Amino acid sequence: MFTKVVIVGVGLIGGSFALGLKAAGAVGHVVGLGRSAQALARARELGIIDEAASSPQDALRGADLVLLAAPVAQTGPILSSLLPYLEPQTIVTDAGSTKSDVVVAARAALGDKIAQFVPGHPIAGRESNGPDAAIPDLYRGKKTVLAPLPENTPEAIDKVAAAWRTCGAVIHQLTAEEHDKVFAAVSHLPHLLAYALVDDIAGKPHADLLFQYAASGFRDFTRIAGSSPEMWRDITLANRDALLGELDAYLAQLTHLRARLAANDGAALEATYANAQRARRAWIEAIEAAEKPPAPDQESGK
């Protein structure tokens, strides 16, 4: 499918993308480009990339597709460095967790070549980072959201979608603005809360004792606090306005729960818990239904 794919930032996200394409036999040559020579060397040792490029010029020569898998604040500088060597057939996409700021940065950096940039965001991750965390099936059955620009051609969008589908992803489309509002609520706020809780526990005088007795519930709730601080700093600031709105709504909910707790209002607390339980069960059931394979055709047996 692809003769040459370039991965800018060969960590968990970029490395898993490369491994997914390789596992499907859909890429001839994968080139890594990044700021850490050590990470690139490790990615090559692991077979994630076939070559570590020394410059954007070498990396982009003859490339079909470029994936930016770096912190979103680096989008503008990276695209500016790629621009002089961007060939007409090369499509660039990204894996950033925010989209509005990425689009602004891409327009500023690429100018009249903006049609070659198709914004994207794979909804998958792990608590570990770096090339050693990359796995070929990270995206299998997971959503990837594309936020196409008006300038993108159908062929460019299809090329990016095909790459993610090859890795096993299910493609969805949102506008950049819709994307950022949705993920402020269901991704960015949970990360902020997980970081805040662990930081609060770690700062207590008896932190060692608390962590000693923290069990699976605490581990599951705070798993995402193991993600890259640099990446989530950039995401938090990039989606600041939408995240502030979600944080204010959550603070109001906490204030409400605190008042019910202070008033010893068990019925109100239970009602909130029960509503949350029902909503979560419905969400899980919807996921399981979507993932369930279709029933065989009774007449054909297929």
Short mmCIF file of C-alpha atoms in Angstrom, two decimals:
data_model
loop_
_atom_site.label_atom_id
_atom_site.label_comp_id
_atom_site.label_asym_id
_atom_site.label_seq_id
_atom_site.Cartn_x
_atom_site.Cartn_y
_atom_site.Cartn_z
CA MET A 1 0.00 0.00 0.00
CA PHE A 2 2.80 2.41 0.91
CA THR A 3 6.28 2.48 -0.53
CA LYS A 4 7.75 4.72 2.17
CA VAL A 5 6.27 5.93 5.46
CA VAL A 6 7.98 8.45 7.74
CA ILE A 7 7.31 8.47 11.48
CA VAL A 8 8.21 11.68 13.31
CA GLY A 9 8.44 10.58 16.93
CA VAL A 10 8.91 6.82 17.14
CA GLY A 11 7.42 6.16 20.56
CA LEU A 12 4.30 4.30 21.62
CA ILE A 13 1.94 5.94 19.11
CA GLY A 14 4.24 6.30 16.11
CA GLY A 15 5.96 3.00 16.74
CA SER A 16 2.69 1.09 17.02
CA PHE A 17 1.50 2.67 13.76
CA ALA A 18 4.66 1.48 12.01
CA LEU A 19 4.39 -2.00 13.50
CA GLY A 20 0.73 -2.23 12.51
CA LEU A 21 1.53 -1.39 8.89
CA LYS A 22 4.44 -3.82 8.88
CA ALA A 23 2.38 -6.64 10.37
CA ALA A 24 -0.12 -6.18 7.54
CA GLY A 25 2.60 -6.14 4.89
CA ALA A 26 1.38 -2.70 3.85
CA VAL A 27 4.63 -0.74 3.83
CA GLY A 28 7.90 -1.23 2.03
CA HIS A 29 10.18 1.05 4.05
CA VAL A 30 9.70 2.88 7.35
CA VAL A 31 11.89 5.84 8.24
CA GLY A 32 12.13 7.34 11.70
CA LEU A 33 12.79 11.00 12.37
CA GLY A 34 13.05 12.61 15.79
CA ARG A 35 15.03 14.61 18.32
CA SER A 36 16.39 11.59 20.23
CA ALA A 37 19.08 9.61 18.45
CA GLN A 38 18.89 7.05 21.26
CA ALA A 39 15.16 6.49 20.74
CA LEU A 40 15.64 6.15 16.98
CA ALA A 41 18.45 3.65 17.48
CA ARG A 42 16.26 1.62 19.83
CA ALA A 43 13.35 1.74 17.36
CA ARG A 44 15.61 0.38 14.63
CA GLU A 45 16.96 -2.31 16.95
CA LEU A 46 13.38 -3.40 17.67
CA GLY A 47 12.50 -3.51 13.97
CA ILE A 48 9.98 -0.68 14.23
CA ILE A 49 11.81 1.38 11.61
CA ASP A 50 14.14 0.36 8.81
CA GLU A 51 16.13 3.57 8.81
CA ALA A 52 16.84 6.48 11.14
CA ALA A 53 17.00 9.63 9.03
CA SER A 54 19.56 12.28 9.84
CA SER A 55 17.56 15.12 8.30
CA PRO A 56 14.03 15.96 7.07
CA GLN A 57 15.40 16.10 3.52
CA ASP A 58 16.62 12.51 3.66
CA ALA A 59 13.48 11.32 5.43
CA LEU A 60 10.95 12.82 3.03
CA ARG A 61 12.58 11.83 -0.24
CA GLY A 62 9.99 9.65 -2.02
CA ALA A 63 7.68 9.40 1.01
CA ASP A 64 4.01 8.48 0.56
CA LEU A 65 2.87 9.26 4.09
CA VAL A 66 4.23 11.10 7.11
CA LEU A 67 2.84 10.64 10.64
CA LEU A 68 3.58 13.27 13.28
CA ALA A 69 3.54 11.47 16.63
CA ALA A 70 5.06 14.19 18.79
CA PRO A 71 3.64 16.50 21.49
CA VAL A 72 1.09 18.85 19.90
CA ALA A 73 3.09 21.99 20.77
CA GLN A 74 5.79 20.77 18.39
CA THR A 75 3.43 20.55 15.39
CA GLY A 76 4.28 23.97 13.94
CA PRO A 77 8.07 23.69 14.20
CA ILE A 78 8.04 20.13 12.84
CA LEU A 79 5.89 21.02 9.84
CA SER A 80 8.04 24.08 9.15
CA SER A 81 11.12 21.84 9.05
CA LEU A 82 9.39 19.43 6.65
CA LEU A 83 7.92 22.05 4.30
CA PRO A 84 10.97 22.62 2.03
CA TYR A 85 11.16 18.88 1.29
CA LEU A 86 7.46 18.06 1.03
CA GLU A 87 6.91 16.38 -2.33
CA PRO A 88 3.56 16.67 -4.18
CA GLN A 89 2.53 13.04 -3.55
CA THR A 90 3.33 13.08 0.18
CA ILE A 91 0.42 13.26 2.60
CA VAL A 92 1.07 14.31 6.20
CA THR A 93 -1.15 13.42 9.15
CA ASP A 94 -0.80 13.62 12.91
CA ALA A 95 -1.81 11.73 16.04
CA GLY A 96 -2.33 14.72 18.33
CA SER A 97 -4.99 14.64 21.04
CA THR A 98 -6.15 18.17 20.19
CA LYS A 99 -7.11 19.37 16.76
CA SER A 100 -8.01 23.09 16.65
CA ASP A 101 -4.53 24.21 17.69
CA VAL A 102 -2.93 21.66 15.37
CA VAL A 103 -4.93 23.01 12.42
CA VAL A 104 -3.89 26.59 13.22
CA ALA A 105 -0.25 25.54 13.46
CA ALA A 106 -0.45 23.53 10.24
CA ARG A 107 -1.99 26.42 8.29
CA ALA A 108 0.71 28.78 9.52
CA ALA A 109 3.52 26.35 8.72
CA LEU A 110 2.37 24.87 5.41
CA GLY A 111 0.62 27.77 3.72
CA ASP A 112 -0.55 26.79 0.25
CA LYS A 113 0.45 23.17 0.91
CA ILE A 114 -2.15 22.78 3.67
CA ALA A 115 -4.16 20.42 1.43
CA GLN A 116 -1.44 17.81 2.04
CA PHE A 117 -2.15 17.75 5.78
CA VAL A 118 -5.02 15.60 7.10
CA PRO A 119 -5.51 15.99 10.88
CA GLY A 120 -6.08 12.81 12.86
CA HIS A 121 -6.22 11.32 16.35
CA PRO A 122 -6.05 7.59 17.21
CA ILE A 123 -8.01 6.84 20.38
CA ALA A 124 -5.64 4.34 21.93
CA GLY A 125 -2.79 4.31 24.36
CA ARG A 126 -0.95 2.61 27.18
CA GLU A 127 0.55 3.89 30.40
CA SER A 128 4.10 3.32 29.13
CA ASN A 129 6.00 5.37 26.58
CA GLY A 130 8.87 5.09 24.13
CA PRO A 131 9.76 2.58 21.40
CA ASP A 132 9.72 -0.37 23.80
CA ALA A 133 6.03 0.30 24.51
CA ALA A 134 5.02 0.01 20.85
CA ILE A 135 2.88 -2.99 19.84
CA PRO A 136 1.44 -3.95 16.42
CA ASP A 137 -2.16 -4.35 17.60
CA LEU A 138 -2.51 -1.15 19.65
CA TYR A 139 -5.13 0.23 17.26
CA ARG A 140 -7.03 -2.96 16.54
CA GLY A 141 -10.72 -2.32 17.14
CA LYS A 142 -10.01 1.21 18.40
CA LYS A 143 -11.41 4.42 16.94
CA THR A 144 -9.31 6.87 14.95
CA VAL A 145 -10.87 10.27 14.43
CA LEU A 146 -10.04 12.23 11.29
CA ALA A 147 -10.80 15.95 11.15
CA PRO A 148 -10.41 16.70 7.43
CA LEU A 149 -9.86 20.23 6.19
CA PRO A 150 -11.90 21.82 3.39
CA GLU A 151 -8.74 21.83 1.27
CA ASN A 152 -8.13 18.07 1.61
CA THR A 153 -8.90 15.98 -1.44
CA PRO A 154 -10.94 12.79 -1.06
CA GLU A 155 -7.84 10.87 -2.18
CA ALA A 156 -5.74 12.36 0.61
CA ILE A 157 -8.36 11.57 3.24
CA ASP A 158 -8.77 8.04 1.89
CA LYS A 159 -5.00 7.47 2.02
CA VAL A 160 -4.83 8.38 5.71
CA ALA A 161 -7.98 6.42 6.54
CA ALA A 162 -6.64 3.37 4.71
CA ALA A 163 -3.41 3.45 6.72
CA TRP A 164 -5.28 3.48 10.02
CA ARG A 165 -7.71 0.80 8.87
CA THR A 166 -4.75 -1.37 7.95
CA CYS A 167 -3.64 -1.07 11.58
CA GLY A 168 -7.09 -2.30 12.62
CA ALA A 169 -8.67 1.05 13.52
CA VAL A 170 -12.28 2.08 12.97
CA ILE A 171 -12.49 5.47 11.26
CA HIS A 172 -14.71 8.30 12.48
CA GLN A 173 -14.87 11.93 11.33
CA LEU A 174 -15.43 15.09 13.38
CA THR A 175 -14.63 18.73 12.86
CA ALA A 176 -11.65 20.01 14.82
CA GLU A 177 -13.98 21.99 17.10
CA GLU A 178 -16.28 19.01 17.74
CA HIS A 179 -13.26 16.83 18.45
CA ASP A 180 -11.83 19.15 21.08
CA LYS A 181 -15.14 19.57 22.92
CA VAL A 182 -15.73 15.82 23.04
CA PHE A 183 -12.25 14.90 24.22
CA ALA A 184 -12.09 17.65 26.82
CA ALA A 185 -14.88 15.74 28.60
CA VAL A 186 -13.95 12.10 28.07
CA SER A 187 -10.15 12.17 27.85
CA HIS A 188 -8.47 15.41 28.89
CA LEU A 189 -10.46 15.92 32.11
CA PRO A 190 -9.91 12.30 33.28
CA HIS A 191 -6.17 12.68 32.74
CA LEU A 192 -6.12 15.93 34.71
CA LEU A 193 -8.04 14.28 37.55
CA ALA A 194 -5.77 11.24 37.64
CA TYR A 195 -2.64 13.38 37.76
CA ALA A 196 -4.17 15.59 40.46
CA LEU A 197 -5.15 12.66 42.68
CA VAL A 198 -1.75 10.95 42.52
CA ASP A 199 0.05 14.26 43.07
CA ASP A 200 -2.17 14.95 46.09
CA ILE A 201 -1.50 11.53 47.62
CA ALA A 202 2.23 11.82 46.91
CA GLY A 203 2.38 15.17 48.70
CA LYS A 204 0.89 13.93 51.98
CA PRO A 205 3.24 13.29 54.94
CA HIS A 206 2.10 9.67 55.13
CA ALA A 207 2.23 9.06 51.35
CA ASP A 208 4.24 5.85 51.74
CA LEU A 209 1.55 4.36 53.96
CA LEU A 210 -1.24 5.42 51.58
CA PHE A 211 0.47 3.93 48.53
CA GLN A 212 1.16 0.75 50.52
CA TYR A 213 -2.57 0.13 50.83
CA ALA A 214 -3.67 1.46 47.45
CA ALA A 215 -5.16 -1.49 45.55
CA SER A 216 -6.71 -2.25 42.19
CA GLY A 217 -9.36 0.47 42.32
CA PHE A 218 -6.75 3.17 42.83
CA ARG A 219 -4.48 1.59 40.21
CA ASP A 220 -7.26 1.45 37.62
CA PHE A 221 -8.47 4.98 38.31
CA THR A 222 -4.98 6.46 38.12
CA ARG A 223 -3.50 4.32 35.32
CA ILE A 224 -3.49 7.23 32.89
CA ALA A 225 -1.34 9.29 35.27
CA GLY A 226 1.52 7.13 33.97
CA SER A 227 1.29 8.87 30.58
CA SER A 228 3.88 11.35 29.29
CA PRO A 229 3.80 14.58 31.38
CA GLU A 230 5.23 16.60 28.49
CA MET A 231 2.54 15.39 26.09
CA TRP A 232 -0.29 16.02 28.56
CA ARG A 233 1.05 19.45 29.50
CA ASP A 234 0.74 20.41 25.83
CA ILE A 235 -2.71 18.84 25.47
CA THR A 236 -4.01 20.55 28.61
CA LEU A 237 -2.85 23.99 27.47
CA ALA A 238 -3.87 23.47 23.84
CA ASN A 239 -7.47 22.62 24.81
CA ARG A 240 -7.59 25.04 27.72
CA ASP A 241 -10.96 26.70 27.06
CA ALA A 242 -12.93 23.49 26.54
CA LEU A 243 -11.14 21.83 29.45
CA LEU A 244 -11.86 24.74 31.79
CA GLY A 245 -15.55 24.40 30.99
CA GLU A 246 -15.51 20.68 31.78
CA LEU A 247 -13.46 21.26 34.93
CA ASP A 248 -15.92 23.89 36.18
CA ALA A 249 -18.83 21.49 35.59
CA TYR A 250 -16.98 18.74 37.48
CA LEU A 251 -16.19 21.09 40.38
CA ALA A 252 -19.89 21.91 40.59
CA GLN A 253 -20.68 18.20 40.76
CA LEU A 254 -18.09 17.72 43.52
CA THR A 255 -19.54 20.67 45.44
CA HIS A 256 -22.99 19.10 45.15
CA LEU A 257 -21.71 15.74 46.39
CA ARG A 258 -19.83 17.39 49.25
CA ALA A 259 -23.02 19.12 50.38
CA ARG A 260 -24.95 15.83 50.29
CA LEU A 261 -22.14 14.12 52.25
CA ALA A 262 -22.01 16.92 54.84
CA ALA A 263 -25.79 16.69 55.24
CA ASN A 264 -25.56 12.91 55.72
CA ASP A 265 -27.97 12.59 52.78
CA GLY A 266 -27.49 8.94 51.90
CA ALA A 267 -30.46 8.83 49.53
CA ALA A 268 -29.07 11.64 47.35
CA LEU A 269 -25.62 10.06 47.28
CA GLU A 270 -27.07 6.70 46.33
CA ALA A 271 -29.15 8.29 43.57
CA THR A 272 -26.04 9.87 42.06
CA TYR A 273 -24.11 6.61 42.30
CA ALA A 274 -26.98 4.64 40.77
CA ASN A 275 -27.34 7.07 37.86
CA ALA A 276 -23.61 6.83 37.18
CA GLN A 277 -23.76 3.03 37.39
CA ARG A 278 -26.63 2.86 34.89
CA ALA A 279 -24.87 5.22 32.48
CA ARG A 280 -21.64 3.26 32.67
CA ARG A 281 -23.38 -0.08 32.16
CA ALA A 282 -25.22 1.29 29.10
CA TRP A 283 -21.93 2.57 27.71
CA ILE A 284 -20.18 -0.78 28.23
CA GLU A 285 -23.09 -2.67 26.69
CA ALA A 286 -22.97 -0.40 23.63
CA ILE A 287 -19.24 -1.06 23.26
CA GLU A 288 -19.69 -4.81 23.59
CA ALA A 289 -22.54 -4.80 21.07
CA ALA A 290 -20.44 -2.86 18.57
CA GLU A 291 -17.53 -5.29 19.00
CA LYS A 292 -19.68 -8.43 18.74
CA PRO A 293 -19.19 -10.25 15.41
CA PRO A 294 -22.25 -10.46 13.17
CA ALA A 295 -24.42 -13.56 13.48
CA PRO A 296 -23.92 -16.15 10.72
CA ASP A 297 -26.34 -16.18 7.82
CA GLN A 298 -28.73 -19.05 8.71
CA GLU A 299 -29.42 -19.95 5.07
CA SER A 300 -25.87 -19.91 3.80
CA GLY A 301 -24.13 -20.74 7.05
CA LYS A 302 -21.67 -17.92 6.37
#
